[in-house]
mmCIF file of C-alpha atoms in Angstrom:
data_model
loop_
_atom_site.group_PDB
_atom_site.id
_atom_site.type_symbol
_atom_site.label_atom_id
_atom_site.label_comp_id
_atom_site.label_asym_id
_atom_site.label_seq_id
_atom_site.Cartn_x
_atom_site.Cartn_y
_atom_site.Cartn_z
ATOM 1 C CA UNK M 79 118.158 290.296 -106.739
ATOM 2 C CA UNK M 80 118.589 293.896 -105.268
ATOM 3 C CA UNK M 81 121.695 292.732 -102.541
ATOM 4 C CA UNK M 82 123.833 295.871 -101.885
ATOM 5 C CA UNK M 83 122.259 296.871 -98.188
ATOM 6 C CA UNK M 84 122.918 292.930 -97.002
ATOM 7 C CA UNK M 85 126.398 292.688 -97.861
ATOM 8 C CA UNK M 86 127.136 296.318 -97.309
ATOM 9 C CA UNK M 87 126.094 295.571 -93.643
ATOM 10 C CA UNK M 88 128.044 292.022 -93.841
ATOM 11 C CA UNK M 89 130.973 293.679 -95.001
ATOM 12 C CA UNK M 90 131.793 295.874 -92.117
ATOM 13 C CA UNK M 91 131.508 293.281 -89.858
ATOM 14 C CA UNK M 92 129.230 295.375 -87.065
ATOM 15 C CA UNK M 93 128.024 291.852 -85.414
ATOM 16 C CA UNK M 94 131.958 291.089 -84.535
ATOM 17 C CA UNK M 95 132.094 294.852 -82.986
ATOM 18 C CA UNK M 96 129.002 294.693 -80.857
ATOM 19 C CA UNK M 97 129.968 290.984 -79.619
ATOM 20 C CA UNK M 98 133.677 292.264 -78.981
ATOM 21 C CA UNK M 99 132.487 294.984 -76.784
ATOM 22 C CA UNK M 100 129.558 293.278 -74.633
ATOM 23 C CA UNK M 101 132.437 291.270 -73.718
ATOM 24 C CA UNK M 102 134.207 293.555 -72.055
ATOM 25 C CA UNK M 103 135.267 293.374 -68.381
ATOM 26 C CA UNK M 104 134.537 296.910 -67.732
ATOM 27 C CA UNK M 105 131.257 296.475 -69.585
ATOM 28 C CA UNK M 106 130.469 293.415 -66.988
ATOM 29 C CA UNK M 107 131.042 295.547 -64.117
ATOM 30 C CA UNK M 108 128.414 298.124 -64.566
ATOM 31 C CA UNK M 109 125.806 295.109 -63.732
ATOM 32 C CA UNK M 110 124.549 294.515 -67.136
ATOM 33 C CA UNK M 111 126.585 290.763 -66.855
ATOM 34 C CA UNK M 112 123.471 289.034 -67.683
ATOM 35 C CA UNK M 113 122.168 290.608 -70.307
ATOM 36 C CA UNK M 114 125.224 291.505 -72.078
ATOM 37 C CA UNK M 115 126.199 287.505 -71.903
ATOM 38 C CA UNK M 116 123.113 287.452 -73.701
ATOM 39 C CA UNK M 117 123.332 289.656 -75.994
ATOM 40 C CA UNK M 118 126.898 288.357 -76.886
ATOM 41 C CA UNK M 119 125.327 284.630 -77.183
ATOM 42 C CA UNK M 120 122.580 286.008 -79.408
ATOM 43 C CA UNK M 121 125.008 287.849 -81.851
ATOM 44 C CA UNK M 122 127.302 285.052 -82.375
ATOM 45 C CA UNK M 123 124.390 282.507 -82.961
ATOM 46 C CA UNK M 124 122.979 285.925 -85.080
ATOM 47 C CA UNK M 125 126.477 286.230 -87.245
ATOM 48 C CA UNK M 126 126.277 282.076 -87.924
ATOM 49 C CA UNK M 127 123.176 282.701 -89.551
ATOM 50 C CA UNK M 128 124.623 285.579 -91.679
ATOM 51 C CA UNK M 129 127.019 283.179 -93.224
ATOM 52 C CA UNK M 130 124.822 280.626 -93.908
ATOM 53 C CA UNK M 131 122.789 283.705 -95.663
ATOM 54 C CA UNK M 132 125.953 284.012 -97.794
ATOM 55 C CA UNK M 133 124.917 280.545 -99.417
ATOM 56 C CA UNK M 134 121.242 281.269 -99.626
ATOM 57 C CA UNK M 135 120.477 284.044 -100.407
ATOM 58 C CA UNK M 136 119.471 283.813 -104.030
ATOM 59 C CA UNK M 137 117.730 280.357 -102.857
ATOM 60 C CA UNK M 138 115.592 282.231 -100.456
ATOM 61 C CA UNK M 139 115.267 285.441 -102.291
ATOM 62 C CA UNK M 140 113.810 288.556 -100.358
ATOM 63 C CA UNK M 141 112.945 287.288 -97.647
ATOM 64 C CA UNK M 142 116.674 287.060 -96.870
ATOM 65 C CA UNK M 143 117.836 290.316 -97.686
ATOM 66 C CA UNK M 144 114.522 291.521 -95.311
ATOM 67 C CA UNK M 145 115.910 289.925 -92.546
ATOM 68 C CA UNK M 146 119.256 290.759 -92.795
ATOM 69 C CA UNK M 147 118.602 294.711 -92.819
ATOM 70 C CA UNK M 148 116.178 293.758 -89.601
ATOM 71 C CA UNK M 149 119.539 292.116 -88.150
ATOM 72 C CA UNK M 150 121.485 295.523 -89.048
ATOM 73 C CA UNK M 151 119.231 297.791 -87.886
ATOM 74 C CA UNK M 152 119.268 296.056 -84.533
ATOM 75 C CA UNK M 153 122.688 295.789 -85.061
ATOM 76 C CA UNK M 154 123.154 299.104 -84.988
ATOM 77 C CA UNK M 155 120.869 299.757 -81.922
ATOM 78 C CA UNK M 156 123.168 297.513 -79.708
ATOM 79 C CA UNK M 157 126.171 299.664 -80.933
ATOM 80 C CA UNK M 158 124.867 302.758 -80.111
ATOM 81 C CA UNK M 159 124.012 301.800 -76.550
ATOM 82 C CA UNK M 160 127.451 300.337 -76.038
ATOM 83 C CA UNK M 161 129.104 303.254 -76.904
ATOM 84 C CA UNK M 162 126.894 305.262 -74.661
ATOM 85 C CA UNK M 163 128.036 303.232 -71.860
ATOM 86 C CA UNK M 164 131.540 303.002 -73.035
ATOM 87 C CA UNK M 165 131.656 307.553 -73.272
ATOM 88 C CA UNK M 166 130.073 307.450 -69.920
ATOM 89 C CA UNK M 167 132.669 305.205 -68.517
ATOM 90 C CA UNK M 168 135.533 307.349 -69.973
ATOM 91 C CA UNK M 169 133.990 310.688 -68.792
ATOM 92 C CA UNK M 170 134.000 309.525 -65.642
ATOM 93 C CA UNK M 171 137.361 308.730 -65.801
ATOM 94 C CA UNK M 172 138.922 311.813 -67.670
ATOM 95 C CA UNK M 173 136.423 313.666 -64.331
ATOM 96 C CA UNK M 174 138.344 312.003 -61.373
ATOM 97 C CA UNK M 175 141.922 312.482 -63.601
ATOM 98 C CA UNK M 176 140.999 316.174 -63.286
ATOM 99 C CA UNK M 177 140.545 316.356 -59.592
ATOM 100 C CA UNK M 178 142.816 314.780 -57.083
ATOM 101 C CA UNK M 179 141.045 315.440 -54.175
ATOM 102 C CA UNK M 180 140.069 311.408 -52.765
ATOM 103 C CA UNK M 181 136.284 313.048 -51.577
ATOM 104 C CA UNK M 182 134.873 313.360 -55.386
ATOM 105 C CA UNK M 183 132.631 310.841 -56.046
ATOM 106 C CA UNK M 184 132.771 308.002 -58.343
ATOM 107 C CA UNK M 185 130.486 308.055 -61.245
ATOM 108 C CA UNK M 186 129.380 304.969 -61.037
ATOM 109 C CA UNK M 187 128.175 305.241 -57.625
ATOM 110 C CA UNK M 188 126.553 308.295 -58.085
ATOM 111 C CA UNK M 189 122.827 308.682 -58.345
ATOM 112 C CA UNK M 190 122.996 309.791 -61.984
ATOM 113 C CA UNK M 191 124.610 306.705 -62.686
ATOM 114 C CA UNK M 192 122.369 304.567 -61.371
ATOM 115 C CA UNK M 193 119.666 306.113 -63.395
ATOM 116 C CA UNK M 194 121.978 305.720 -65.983
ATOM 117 C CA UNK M 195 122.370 301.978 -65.659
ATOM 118 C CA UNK M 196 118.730 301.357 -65.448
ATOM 119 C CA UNK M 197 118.340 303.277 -68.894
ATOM 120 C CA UNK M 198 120.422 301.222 -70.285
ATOM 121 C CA UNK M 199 119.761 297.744 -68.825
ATOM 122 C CA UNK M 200 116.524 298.502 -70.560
ATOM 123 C CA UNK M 201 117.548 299.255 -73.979
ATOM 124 C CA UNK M 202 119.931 296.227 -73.630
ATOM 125 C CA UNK M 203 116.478 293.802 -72.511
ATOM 126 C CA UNK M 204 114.535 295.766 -75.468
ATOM 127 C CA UNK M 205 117.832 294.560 -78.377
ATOM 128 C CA UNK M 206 117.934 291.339 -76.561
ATOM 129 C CA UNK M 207 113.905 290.270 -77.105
ATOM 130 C CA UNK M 208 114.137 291.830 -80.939
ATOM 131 C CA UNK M 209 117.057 289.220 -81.473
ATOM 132 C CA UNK M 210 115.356 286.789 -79.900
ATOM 133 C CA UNK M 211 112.563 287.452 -82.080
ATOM 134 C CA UNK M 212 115.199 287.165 -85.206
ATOM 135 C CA UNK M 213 116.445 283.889 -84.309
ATOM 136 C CA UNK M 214 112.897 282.444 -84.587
ATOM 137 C CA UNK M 215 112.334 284.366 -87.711
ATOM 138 C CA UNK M 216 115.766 283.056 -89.135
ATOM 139 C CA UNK M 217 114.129 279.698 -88.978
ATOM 140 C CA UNK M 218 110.893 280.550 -89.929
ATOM 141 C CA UNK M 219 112.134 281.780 -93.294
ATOM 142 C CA UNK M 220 114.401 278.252 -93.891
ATOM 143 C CA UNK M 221 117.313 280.064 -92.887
ATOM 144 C CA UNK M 222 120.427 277.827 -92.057
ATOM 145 C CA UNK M 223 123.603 279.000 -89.460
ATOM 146 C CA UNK M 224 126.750 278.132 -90.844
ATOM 147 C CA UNK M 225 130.016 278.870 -88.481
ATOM 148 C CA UNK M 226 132.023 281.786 -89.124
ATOM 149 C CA UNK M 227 135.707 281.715 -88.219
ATOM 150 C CA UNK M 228 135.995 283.030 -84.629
ATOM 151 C CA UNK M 229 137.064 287.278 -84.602
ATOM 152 C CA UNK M 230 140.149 287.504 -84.497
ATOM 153 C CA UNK M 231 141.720 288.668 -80.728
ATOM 154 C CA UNK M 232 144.487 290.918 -82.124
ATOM 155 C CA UNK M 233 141.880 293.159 -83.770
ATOM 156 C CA UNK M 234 140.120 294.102 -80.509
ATOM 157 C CA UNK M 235 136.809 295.747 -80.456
ATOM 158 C CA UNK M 236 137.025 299.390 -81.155
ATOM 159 C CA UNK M 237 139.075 300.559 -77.946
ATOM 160 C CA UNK M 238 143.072 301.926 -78.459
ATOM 161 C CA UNK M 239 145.566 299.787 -80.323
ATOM 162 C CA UNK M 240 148.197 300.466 -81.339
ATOM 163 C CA UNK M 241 149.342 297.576 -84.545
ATOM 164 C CA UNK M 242 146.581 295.270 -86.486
ATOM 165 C CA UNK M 243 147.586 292.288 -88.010
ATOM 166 C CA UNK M 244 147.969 292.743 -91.386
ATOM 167 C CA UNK M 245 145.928 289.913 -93.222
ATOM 168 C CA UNK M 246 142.403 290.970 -93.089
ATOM 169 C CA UNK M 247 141.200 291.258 -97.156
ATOM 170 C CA UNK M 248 140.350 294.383 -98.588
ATOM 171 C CA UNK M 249 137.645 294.117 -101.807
ATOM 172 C CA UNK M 250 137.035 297.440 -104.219
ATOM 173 C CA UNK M 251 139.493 299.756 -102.252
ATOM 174 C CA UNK M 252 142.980 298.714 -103.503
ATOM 175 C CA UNK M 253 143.011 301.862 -105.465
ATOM 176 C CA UNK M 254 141.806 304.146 -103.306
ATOM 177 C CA UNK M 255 144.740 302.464 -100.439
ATOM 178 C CA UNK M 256 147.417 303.039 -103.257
ATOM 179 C CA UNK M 257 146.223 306.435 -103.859
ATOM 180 C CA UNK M 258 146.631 307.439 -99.882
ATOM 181 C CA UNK M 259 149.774 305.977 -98.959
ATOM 182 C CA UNK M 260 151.218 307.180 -102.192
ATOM 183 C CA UNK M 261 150.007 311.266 -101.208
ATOM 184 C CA UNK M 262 150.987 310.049 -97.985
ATOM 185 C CA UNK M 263 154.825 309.504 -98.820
ATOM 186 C CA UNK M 264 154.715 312.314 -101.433
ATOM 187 C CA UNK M 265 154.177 314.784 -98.526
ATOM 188 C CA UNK M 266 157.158 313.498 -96.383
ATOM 189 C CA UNK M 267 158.154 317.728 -97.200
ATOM 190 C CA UNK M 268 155.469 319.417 -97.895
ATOM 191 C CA UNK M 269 154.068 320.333 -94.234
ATOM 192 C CA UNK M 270 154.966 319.624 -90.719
ATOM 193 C CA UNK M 271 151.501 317.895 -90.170
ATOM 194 C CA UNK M 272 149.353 316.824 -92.647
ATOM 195 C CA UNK M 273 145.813 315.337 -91.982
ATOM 196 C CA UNK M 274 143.903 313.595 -94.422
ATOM 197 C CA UNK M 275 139.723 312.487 -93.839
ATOM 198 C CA UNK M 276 138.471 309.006 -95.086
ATOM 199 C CA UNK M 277 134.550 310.283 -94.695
ATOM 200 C CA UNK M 278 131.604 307.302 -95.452
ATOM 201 C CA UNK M 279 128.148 306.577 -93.439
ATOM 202 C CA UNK M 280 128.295 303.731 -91.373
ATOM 203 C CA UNK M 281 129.135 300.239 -93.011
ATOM 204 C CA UNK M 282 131.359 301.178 -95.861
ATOM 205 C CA UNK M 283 134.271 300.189 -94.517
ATOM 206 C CA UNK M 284 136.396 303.184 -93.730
ATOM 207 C CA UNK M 285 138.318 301.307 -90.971
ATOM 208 C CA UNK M 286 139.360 297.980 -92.953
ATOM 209 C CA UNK M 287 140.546 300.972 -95.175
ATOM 210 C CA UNK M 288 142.444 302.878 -92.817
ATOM 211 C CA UNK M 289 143.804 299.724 -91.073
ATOM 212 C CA UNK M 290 145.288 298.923 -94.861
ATOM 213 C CA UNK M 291 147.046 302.238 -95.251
ATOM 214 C CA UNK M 292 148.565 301.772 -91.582
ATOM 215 C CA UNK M 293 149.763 297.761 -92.474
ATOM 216 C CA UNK M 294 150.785 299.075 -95.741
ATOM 217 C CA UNK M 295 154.701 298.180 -95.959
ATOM 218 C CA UNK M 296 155.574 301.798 -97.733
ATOM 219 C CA UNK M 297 154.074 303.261 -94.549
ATOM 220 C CA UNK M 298 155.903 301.309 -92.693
ATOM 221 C CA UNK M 299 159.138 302.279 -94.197
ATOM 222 C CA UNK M 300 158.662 305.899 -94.225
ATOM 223 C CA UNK M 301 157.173 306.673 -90.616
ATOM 224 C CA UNK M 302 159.262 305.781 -87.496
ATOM 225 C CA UNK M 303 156.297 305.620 -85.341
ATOM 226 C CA UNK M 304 152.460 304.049 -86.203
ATOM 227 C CA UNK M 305 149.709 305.402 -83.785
ATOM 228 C CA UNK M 306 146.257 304.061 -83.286
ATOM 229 C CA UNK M 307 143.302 305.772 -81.140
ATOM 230 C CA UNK M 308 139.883 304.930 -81.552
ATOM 231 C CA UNK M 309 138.147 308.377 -80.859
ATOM 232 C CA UNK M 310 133.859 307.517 -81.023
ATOM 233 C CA UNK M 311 132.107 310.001 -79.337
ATOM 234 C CA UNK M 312 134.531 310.867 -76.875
ATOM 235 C CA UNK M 313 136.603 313.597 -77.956
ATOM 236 C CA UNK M 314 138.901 314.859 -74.780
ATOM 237 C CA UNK M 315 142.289 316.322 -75.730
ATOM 238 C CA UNK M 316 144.189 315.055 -73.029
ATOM 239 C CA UNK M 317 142.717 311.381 -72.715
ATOM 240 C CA UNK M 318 144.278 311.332 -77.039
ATOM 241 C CA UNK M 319 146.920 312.702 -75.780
ATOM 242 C CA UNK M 320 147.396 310.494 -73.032
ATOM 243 C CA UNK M 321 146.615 307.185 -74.972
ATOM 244 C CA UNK M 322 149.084 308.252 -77.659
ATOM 245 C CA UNK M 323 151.743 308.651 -74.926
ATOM 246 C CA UNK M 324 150.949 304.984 -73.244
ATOM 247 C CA UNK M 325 150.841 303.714 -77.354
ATOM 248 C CA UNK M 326 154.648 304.674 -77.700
ATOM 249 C CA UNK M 327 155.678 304.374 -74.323
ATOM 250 C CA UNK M 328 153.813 301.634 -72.032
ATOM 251 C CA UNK M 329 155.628 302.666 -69.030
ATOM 252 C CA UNK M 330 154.169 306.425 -69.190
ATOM 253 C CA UNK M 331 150.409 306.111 -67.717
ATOM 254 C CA UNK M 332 148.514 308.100 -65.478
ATOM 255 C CA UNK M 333 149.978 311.059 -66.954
ATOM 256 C CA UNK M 334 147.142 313.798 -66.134
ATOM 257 C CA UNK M 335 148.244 317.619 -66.969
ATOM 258 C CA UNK M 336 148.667 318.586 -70.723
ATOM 259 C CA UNK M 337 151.755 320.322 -69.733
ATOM 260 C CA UNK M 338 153.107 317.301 -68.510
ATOM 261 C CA UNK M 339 151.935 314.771 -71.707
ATOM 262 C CA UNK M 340 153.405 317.556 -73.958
ATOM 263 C CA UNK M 341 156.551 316.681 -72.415
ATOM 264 C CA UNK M 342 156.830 313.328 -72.483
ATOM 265 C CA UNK M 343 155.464 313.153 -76.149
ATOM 266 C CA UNK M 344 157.786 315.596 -77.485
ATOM 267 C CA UNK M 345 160.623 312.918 -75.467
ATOM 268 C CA UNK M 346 158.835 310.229 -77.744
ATOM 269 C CA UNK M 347 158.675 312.606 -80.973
ATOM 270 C CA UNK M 348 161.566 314.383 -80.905
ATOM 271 C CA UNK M 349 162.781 313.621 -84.608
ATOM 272 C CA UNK M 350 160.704 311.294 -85.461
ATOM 273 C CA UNK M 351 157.863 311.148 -88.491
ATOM 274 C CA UNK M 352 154.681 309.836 -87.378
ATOM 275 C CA UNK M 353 151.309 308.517 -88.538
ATOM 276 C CA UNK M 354 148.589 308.935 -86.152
ATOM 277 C CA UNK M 355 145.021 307.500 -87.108
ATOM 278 C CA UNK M 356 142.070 308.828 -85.481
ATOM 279 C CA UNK M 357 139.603 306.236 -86.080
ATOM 280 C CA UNK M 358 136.071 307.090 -85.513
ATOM 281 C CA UNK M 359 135.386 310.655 -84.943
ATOM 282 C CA UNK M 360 132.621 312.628 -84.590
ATOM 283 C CA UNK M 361 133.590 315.773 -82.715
ATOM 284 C CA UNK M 362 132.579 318.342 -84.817
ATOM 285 C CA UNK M 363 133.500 320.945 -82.176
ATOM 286 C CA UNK M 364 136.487 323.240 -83.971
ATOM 287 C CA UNK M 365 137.742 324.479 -80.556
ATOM 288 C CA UNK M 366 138.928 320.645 -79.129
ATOM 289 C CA UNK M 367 140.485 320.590 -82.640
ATOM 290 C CA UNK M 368 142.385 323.449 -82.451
ATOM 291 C CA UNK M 369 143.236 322.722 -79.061
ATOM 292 C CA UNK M 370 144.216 319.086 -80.067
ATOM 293 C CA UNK M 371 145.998 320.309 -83.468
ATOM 294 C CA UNK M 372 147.967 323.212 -81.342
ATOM 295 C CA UNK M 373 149.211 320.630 -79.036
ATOM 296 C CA UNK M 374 150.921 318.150 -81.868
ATOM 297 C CA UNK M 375 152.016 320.938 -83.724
ATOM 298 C CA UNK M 376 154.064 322.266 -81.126
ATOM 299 C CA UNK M 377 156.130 318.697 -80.833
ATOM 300 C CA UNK M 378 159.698 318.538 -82.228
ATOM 301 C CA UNK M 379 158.648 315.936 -84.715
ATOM 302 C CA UNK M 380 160.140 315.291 -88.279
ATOM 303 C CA UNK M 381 158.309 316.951 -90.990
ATOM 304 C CA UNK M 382 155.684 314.852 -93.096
ATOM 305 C CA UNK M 383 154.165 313.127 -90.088
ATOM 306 C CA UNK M 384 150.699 312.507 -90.914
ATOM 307 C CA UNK M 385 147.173 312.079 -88.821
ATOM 308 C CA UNK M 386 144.360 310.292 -90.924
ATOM 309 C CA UNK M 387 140.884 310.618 -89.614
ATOM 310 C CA UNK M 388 138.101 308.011 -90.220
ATOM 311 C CA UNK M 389 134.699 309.703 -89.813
ATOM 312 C CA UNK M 390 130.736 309.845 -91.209
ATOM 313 C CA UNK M 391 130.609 313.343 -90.657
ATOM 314 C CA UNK M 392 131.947 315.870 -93.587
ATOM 315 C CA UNK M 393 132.252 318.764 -91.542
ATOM 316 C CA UNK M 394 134.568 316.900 -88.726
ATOM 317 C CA UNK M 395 136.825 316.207 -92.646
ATOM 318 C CA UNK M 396 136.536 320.335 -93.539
ATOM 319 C CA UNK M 397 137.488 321.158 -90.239
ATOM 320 C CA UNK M 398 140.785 319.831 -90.102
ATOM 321 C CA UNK M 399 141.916 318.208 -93.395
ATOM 322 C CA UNK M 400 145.091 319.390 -95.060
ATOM 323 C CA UNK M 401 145.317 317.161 -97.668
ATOM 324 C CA UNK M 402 142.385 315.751 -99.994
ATOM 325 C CA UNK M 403 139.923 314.054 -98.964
ATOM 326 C CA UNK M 404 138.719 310.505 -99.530
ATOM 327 C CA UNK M 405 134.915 310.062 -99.815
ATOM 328 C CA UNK M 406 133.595 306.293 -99.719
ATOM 329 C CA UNK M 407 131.462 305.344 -101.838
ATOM 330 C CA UNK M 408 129.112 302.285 -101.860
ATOM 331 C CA UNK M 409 131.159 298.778 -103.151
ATOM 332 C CA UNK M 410 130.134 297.192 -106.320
ATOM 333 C CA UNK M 411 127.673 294.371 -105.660
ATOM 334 C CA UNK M 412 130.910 291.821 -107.200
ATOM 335 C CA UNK M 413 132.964 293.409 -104.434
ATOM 336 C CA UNK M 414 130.588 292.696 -101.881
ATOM 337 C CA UNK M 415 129.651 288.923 -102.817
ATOM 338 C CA UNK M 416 133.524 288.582 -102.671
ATOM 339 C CA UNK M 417 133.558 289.971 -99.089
ATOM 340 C CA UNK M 418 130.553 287.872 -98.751
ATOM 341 C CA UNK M 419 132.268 284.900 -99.268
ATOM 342 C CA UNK M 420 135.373 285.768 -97.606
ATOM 343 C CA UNK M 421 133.804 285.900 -94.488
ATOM 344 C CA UNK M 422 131.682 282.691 -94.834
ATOM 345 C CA UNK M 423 134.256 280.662 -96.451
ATOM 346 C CA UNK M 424 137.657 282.187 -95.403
ATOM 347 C CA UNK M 425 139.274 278.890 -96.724
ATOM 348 C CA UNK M 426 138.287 279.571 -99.357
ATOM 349 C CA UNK M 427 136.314 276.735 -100.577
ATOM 350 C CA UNK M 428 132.773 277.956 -101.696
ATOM 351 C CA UNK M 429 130.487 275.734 -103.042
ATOM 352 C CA UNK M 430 128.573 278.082 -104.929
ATOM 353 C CA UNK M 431 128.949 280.588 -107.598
ATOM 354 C CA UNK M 432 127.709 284.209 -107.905
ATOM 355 C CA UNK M 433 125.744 285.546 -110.758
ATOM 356 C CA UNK M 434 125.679 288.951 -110.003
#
């Protein structure tokens, strides 16, 4: 049985993302509270019906790989919209950092925004009736839920952090995490700033990857500081700059003029080797990147500090990579059905065998 697309799509885990984020506070305050409650309740009912498709799908044969790459293209849908709300949200804010008069208006009272809002408490209804729709299907097609161990809180959805915890599994990359963090350490002399590209379409894992170079104990070792900012689609120099400031120093927020960040950074830098990971990118616009390259490059930091960028796009990767990249490939189907089972029995204590 053709299975790659189903656990592909199980593998990265988008369900946990999309549930993370509709639970946000900030999401909740934009009025969508009923229909993102929904759409959280639907996903995690959704997800308990992925794992039980761990344990049937060769019982139930196409019919469950069909309705998984339904679930993933709606899936997908939800995540877009979030992160349409989520850019609009932090436009708005990096817009009223930039003026300090107390008379501009706030986005989300603005008439734009309220268009806005109704565009999107549509598209939210619209994901919310196709779910609805999958959940009867699920059963339709003899599908059982089986519960998935809860996501885990220290992971957060995909806002700024700043340390992961370092047990998630990683399945058919171990070389390819070996092979980073060795070039990694190698070029503790060769340049100032180095920045390597993990490139891959959507559901292949580059973060897991990324987030096991940045656990990695040699990393650890050699770099005095570990940065995290998750980039998506909004790409404003100063906001990085700012949330790398408030990631080494939580006292230093609200810091608005570049000149100003610049400062305190190089206060946080001075000396020190970092590795900054730019998870999610997808600005492919080379003027913010030299802009946003300028600005680290002028900090007193040690040489060998490192920025890795996660992205699906190969020209964000030729824009600014120094070192070579690393283009994901699609897993094994063995390396999947171990994922597979990971997730649904993370106890390990499968009942079930694959013959893949």
């Amino acid at each position: 049985m053709a299975v790659e697309s189903l656990l592909t799509f199980a593998a990265e885990g988008i369900l946990k993302k999309v549930a993370l984020l509709a639970a946000q506070e900030f999401m909740l305050a934009w009025g969508f509270k009923r229909e993102l409650k929904k759409l959280g309740q639907s996903l995690s009912v959704l997800q308990d019906f992925l794992g039980g498709a761990a344990e049937q799908a060769r019982d139930l044969g196409k019919a469950v790989e069909d309705w998984v790459e339904k679930l993933k293209d709606i899936a997908h849908d939800a995540d877009n919209v979030l992160d349409e709300i989520n850019y609009e949200i932090l436009r708005s804010q990096v817009e009223l950092q930039n003026h300090m008069k107390k008379k501009v208006l706030n986005f989300l009272s603005s008439s734009n925004a309220t268009l806005f809002r109704q565009k999107m408490a549509h598209k939210i209804k619209k994901i919310n009736a196709s779910l609805a729709e999958l959940k009867s299907e699920a059963s339709f097609i003899g599908l059982v839920a089986k519960k998935i161990d809860p996501v885990a809180q220290g992971m957060g959805s995909r806002e700024t952090v700043s340390s992961f915890d370092g047990d998630e599994s990683i399945f058919g990359r171990e070389e390819v995490v070996s092979d980073i963090v060795k070039t990694l350490i190698s070029s503790n002399h060769q340049q100032k700033l180095s920045v390597a590209a993990i490139v891959g379409m959507a559901g292949l894992g580059k973060t897991t990857l990324a987030k096991s170079v940045y656990n990695d104990d040699a990393i650890d070792k050699s770099f005095d500081k570990r940065i995290w900012v998750c980039v998506s689609n909004t790409f404003e120099v100063n906001l990085i700059l700012s949330r790398v400031l408030e990631l080494l120093n939580s006292w230093k927020t609200g810091i608005q003029s570049q000149e100003a960040l610049l400062k305190n950074l190089e206060e946080e830098l001075t000396g020190k080797r970092y590795i900054l990971i730019l998870d999610d990118v997808w600005n492919e616009d080379n003027i913010k990147w030299n802009i946003l390259m300028s600005c680290l490059s002028k900090l007193n930091s040690a040489q060998g500090s490192t920025i890795i960028v996660t992205t699906r796009s190969g020209n964000v990767a030729s824009i600014i990579e120094t070192l070579p990249r690393y283009d994901l490939k699609n897993l094994s189907t063995e390396d999947c059905w171990s994922i597979l089972k990971h997730r649904a029995f993370p106890n390990g204590r499968e009942n079930w065998k694959s013959d893949c």
